mmCIF file of C-alpha atoms in Angstrom:
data_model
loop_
_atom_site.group_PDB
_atom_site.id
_atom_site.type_symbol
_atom_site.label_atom_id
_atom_site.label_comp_id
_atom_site.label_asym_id
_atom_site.label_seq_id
_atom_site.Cartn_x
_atom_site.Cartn_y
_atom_site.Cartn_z
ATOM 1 C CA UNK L 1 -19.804 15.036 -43.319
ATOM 2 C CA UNK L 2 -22.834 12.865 -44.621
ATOM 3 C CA UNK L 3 -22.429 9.431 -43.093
ATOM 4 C CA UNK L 4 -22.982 7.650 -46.067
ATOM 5 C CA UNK L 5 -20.002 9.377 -47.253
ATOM 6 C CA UNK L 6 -17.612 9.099 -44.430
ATOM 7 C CA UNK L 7 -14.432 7.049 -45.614
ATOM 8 C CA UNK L 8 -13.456 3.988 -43.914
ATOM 9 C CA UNK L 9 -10.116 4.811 -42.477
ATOM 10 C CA UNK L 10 -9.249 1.273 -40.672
ATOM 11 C CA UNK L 11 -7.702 0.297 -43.824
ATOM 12 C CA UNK L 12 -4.897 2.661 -43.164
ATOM 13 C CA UNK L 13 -5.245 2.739 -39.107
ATOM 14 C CA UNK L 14 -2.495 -0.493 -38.619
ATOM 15 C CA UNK L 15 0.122 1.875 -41.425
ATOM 16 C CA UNK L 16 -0.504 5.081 -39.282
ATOM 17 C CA UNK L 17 -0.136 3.090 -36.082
ATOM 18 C CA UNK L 18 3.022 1.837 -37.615
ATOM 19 C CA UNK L 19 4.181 4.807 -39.221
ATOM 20 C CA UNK L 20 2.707 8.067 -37.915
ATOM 21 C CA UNK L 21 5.683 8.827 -35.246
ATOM 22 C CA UNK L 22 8.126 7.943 -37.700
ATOM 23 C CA UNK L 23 10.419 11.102 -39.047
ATOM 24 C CA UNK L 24 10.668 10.742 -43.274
ATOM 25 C CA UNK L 25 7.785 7.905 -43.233
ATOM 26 C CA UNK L 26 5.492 10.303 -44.910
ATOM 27 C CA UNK L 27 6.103 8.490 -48.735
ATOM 28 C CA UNK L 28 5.670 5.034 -46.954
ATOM 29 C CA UNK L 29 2.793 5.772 -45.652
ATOM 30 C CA UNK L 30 1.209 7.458 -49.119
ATOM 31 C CA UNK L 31 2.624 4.160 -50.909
ATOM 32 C CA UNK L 32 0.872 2.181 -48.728
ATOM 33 C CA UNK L 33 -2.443 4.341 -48.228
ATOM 34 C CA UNK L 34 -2.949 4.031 -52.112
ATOM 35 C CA UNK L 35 -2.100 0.089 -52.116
ATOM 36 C CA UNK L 36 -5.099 -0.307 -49.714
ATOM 37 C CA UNK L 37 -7.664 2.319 -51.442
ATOM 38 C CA UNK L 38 -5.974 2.121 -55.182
ATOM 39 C CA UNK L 39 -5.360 6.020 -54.906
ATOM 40 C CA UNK L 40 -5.228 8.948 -52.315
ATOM 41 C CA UNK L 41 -8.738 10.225 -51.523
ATOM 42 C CA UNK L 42 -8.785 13.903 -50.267
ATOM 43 C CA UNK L 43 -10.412 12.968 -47.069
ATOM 44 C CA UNK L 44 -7.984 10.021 -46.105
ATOM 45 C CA UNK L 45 -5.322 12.787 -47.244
ATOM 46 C CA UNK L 46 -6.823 14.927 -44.423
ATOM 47 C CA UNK L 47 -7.030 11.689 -42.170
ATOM 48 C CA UNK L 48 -3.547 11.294 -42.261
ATOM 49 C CA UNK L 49 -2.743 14.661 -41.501
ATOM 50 C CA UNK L 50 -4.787 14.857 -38.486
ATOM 51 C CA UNK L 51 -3.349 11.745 -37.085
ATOM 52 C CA UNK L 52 0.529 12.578 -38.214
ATOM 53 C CA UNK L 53 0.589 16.157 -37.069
ATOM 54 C CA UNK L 54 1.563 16.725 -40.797
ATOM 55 C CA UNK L 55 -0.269 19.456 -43.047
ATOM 56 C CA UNK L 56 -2.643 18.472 -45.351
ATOM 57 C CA UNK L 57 -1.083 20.741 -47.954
ATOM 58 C CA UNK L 58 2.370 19.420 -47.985
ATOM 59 C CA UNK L 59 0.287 15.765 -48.186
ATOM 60 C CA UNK L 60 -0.925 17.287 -51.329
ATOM 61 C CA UNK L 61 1.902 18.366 -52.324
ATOM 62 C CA UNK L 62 4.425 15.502 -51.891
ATOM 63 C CA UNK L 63 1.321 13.448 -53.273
ATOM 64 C CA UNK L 64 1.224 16.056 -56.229
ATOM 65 C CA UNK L 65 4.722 15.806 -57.104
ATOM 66 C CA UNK L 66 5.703 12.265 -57.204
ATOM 67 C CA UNK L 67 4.211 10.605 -60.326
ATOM 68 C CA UNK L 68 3.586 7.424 -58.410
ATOM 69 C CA UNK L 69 0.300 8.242 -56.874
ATOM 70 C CA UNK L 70 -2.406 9.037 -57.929
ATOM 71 C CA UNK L 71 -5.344 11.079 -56.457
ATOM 72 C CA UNK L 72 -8.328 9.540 -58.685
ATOM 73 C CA UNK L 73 -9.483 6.071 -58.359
ATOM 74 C CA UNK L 74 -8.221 4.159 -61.733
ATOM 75 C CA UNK L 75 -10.151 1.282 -63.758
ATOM 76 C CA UNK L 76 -10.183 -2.569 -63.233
ATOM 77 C CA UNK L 77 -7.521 -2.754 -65.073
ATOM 78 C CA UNK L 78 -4.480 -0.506 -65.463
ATOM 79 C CA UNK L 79 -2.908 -0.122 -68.756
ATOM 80 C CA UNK L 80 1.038 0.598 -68.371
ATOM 81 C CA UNK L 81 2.060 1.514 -71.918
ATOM 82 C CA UNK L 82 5.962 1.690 -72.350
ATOM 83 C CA UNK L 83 7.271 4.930 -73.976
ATOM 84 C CA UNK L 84 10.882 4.007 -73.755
ATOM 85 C CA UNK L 85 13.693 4.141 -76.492
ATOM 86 C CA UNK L 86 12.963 0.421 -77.654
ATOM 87 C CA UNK L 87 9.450 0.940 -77.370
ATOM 88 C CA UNK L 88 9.601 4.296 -79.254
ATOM 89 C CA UNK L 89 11.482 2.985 -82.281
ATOM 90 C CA UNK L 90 9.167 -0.011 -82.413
ATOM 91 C CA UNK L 91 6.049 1.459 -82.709
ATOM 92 C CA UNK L 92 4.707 2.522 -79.609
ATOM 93 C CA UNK L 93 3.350 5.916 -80.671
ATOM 94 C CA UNK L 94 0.821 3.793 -83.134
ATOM 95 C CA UNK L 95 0.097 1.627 -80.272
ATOM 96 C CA UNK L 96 -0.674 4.373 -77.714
ATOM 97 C CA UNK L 97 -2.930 5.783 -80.457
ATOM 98 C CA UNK L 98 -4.608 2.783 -81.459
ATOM 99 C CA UNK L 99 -5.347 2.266 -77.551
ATOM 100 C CA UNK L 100 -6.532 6.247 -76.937
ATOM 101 C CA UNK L 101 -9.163 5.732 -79.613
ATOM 102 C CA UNK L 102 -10.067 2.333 -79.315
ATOM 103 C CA UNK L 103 -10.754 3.218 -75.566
ATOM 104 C CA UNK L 104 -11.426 6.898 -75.860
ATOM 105 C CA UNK L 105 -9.066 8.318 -73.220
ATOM 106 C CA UNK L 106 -5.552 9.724 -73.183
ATOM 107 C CA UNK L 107 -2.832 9.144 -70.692
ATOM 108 C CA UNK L 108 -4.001 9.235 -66.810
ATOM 109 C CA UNK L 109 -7.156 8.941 -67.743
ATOM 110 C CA UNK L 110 -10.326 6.493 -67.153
ATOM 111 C CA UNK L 111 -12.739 5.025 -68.948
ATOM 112 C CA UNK L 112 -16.348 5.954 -68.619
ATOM 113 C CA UNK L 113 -17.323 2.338 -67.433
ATOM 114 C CA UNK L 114 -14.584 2.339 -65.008
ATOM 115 C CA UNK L 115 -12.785 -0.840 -66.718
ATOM 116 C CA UNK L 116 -9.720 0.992 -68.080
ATOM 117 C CA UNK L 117 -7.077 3.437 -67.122
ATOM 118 C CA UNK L 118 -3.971 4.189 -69.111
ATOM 119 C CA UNK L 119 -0.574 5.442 -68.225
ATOM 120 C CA UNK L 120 2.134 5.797 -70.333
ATOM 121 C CA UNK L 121 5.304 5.010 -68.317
ATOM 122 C CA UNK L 122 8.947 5.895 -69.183
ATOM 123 C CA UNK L 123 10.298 2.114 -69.477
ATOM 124 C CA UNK L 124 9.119 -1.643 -68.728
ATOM 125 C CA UNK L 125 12.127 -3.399 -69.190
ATOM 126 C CA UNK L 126 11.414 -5.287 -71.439
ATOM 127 C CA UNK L 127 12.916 -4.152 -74.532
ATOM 128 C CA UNK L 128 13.406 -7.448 -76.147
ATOM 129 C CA UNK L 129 9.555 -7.754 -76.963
ATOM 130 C CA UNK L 130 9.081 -3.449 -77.885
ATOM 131 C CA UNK L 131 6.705 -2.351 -78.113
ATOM 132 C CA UNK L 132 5.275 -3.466 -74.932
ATOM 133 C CA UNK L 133 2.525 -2.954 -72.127
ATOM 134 C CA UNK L 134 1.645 -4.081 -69.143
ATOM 135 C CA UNK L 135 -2.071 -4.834 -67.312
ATOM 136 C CA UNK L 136 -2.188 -4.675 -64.427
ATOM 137 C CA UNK L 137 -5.102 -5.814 -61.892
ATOM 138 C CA UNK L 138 -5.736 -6.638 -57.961
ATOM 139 C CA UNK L 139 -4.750 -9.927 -58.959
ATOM 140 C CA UNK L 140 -1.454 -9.214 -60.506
ATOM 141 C CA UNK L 141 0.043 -8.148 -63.625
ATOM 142 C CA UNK L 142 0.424 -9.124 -67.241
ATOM 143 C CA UNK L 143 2.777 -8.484 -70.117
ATOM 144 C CA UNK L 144 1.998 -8.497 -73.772
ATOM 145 C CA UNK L 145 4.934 -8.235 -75.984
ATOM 146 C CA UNK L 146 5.566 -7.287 -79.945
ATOM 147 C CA UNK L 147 2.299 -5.132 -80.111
ATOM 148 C CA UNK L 148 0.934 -4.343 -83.461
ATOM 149 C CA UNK L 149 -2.586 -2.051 -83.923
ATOM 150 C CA UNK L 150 -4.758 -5.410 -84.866
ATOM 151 C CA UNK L 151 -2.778 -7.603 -81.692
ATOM 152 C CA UNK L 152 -3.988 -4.584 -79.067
ATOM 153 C CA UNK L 153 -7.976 -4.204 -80.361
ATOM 154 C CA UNK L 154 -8.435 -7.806 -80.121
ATOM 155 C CA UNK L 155 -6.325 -7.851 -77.038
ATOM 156 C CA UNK L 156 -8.309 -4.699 -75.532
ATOM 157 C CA UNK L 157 -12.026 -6.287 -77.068
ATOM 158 C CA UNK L 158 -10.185 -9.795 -74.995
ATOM 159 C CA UNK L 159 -9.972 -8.232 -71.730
ATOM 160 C CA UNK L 160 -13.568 -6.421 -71.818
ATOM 161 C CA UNK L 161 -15.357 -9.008 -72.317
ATOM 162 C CA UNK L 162 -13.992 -10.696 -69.405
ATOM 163 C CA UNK L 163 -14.511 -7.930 -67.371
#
């Protein structure tokens, strides 16, 4: 492996130290792994197998099946768009299409300047201000409420600019 490439794996070191022996810790230690490098890279995938004694495939595959991770890095800031009931019969299919061409990606997907990504999520919680989503960032999270087409551009053009 070219040097320049090699991943730095002390991020996780302290969570394999921590969890490595443990029996049933592998989704811990995923959850974790992508809180440090904001996804699962393939080669801390095959770090963690070497130093669990647990095959890289059924890393993959766990990784692969739970919705939760994700195995590409995501934007700046993460668009959580809420499909649920409330959302649904308040206009969230206009506002995931407003947001899919106003950004130019569908769901999982990342812009080509790396600010946004955009996942559509089953339910927020907060179906008292549908249609809803949340942006999230590596400072924390925020929720914008009772979204119409015109209230998500200039919310979307908003957050760019700051970027």
């Amino acid at each position: 492996m070219d040097a320049k490439l090699k991943k730095d794996f002390s991020k996780i070191d302290n969570i394999l130290s921590e969890y490595a022996d443990k029996e049933g810790s592998l989704i811990t230690i995923l959850q974790k792994t992508q809180d440090a490098y904001g996804y699962l890279p393939m080669d801390v995938i095959d770090y963690i197998s070497e130093k669990t004694g647990i095959r890289a495939a059924k890393i993959y595959g766990v990784a692969t099946f739970y919705s939760q991770f994700r195995l590409k890095p995501i934007g700046k800031y993460l668009i959580m768009l809420c499909q649920g009931t409330a959302c649904h019969v308040n206009g969230s299919d206009s506002v995931r299409e407003v947001v899919s061409e106003h950004l130019n990606i569908k769901d999982g997907e990342t812009t080509e300047d790396g600010v946004f990504t955009l996942n559509n999520v089953a339910c927020l919680g907060c179906c008292s201000i549908a249609p809803v989503m949340m942006v999230q960032t590596v400072e924390g999270e925020e929720t914008y409420g009772q979204l119409t087409k015109d209230k998500v551009i200039k919310l979307l053009d908003e957050i760019r600019a700051s970027a």
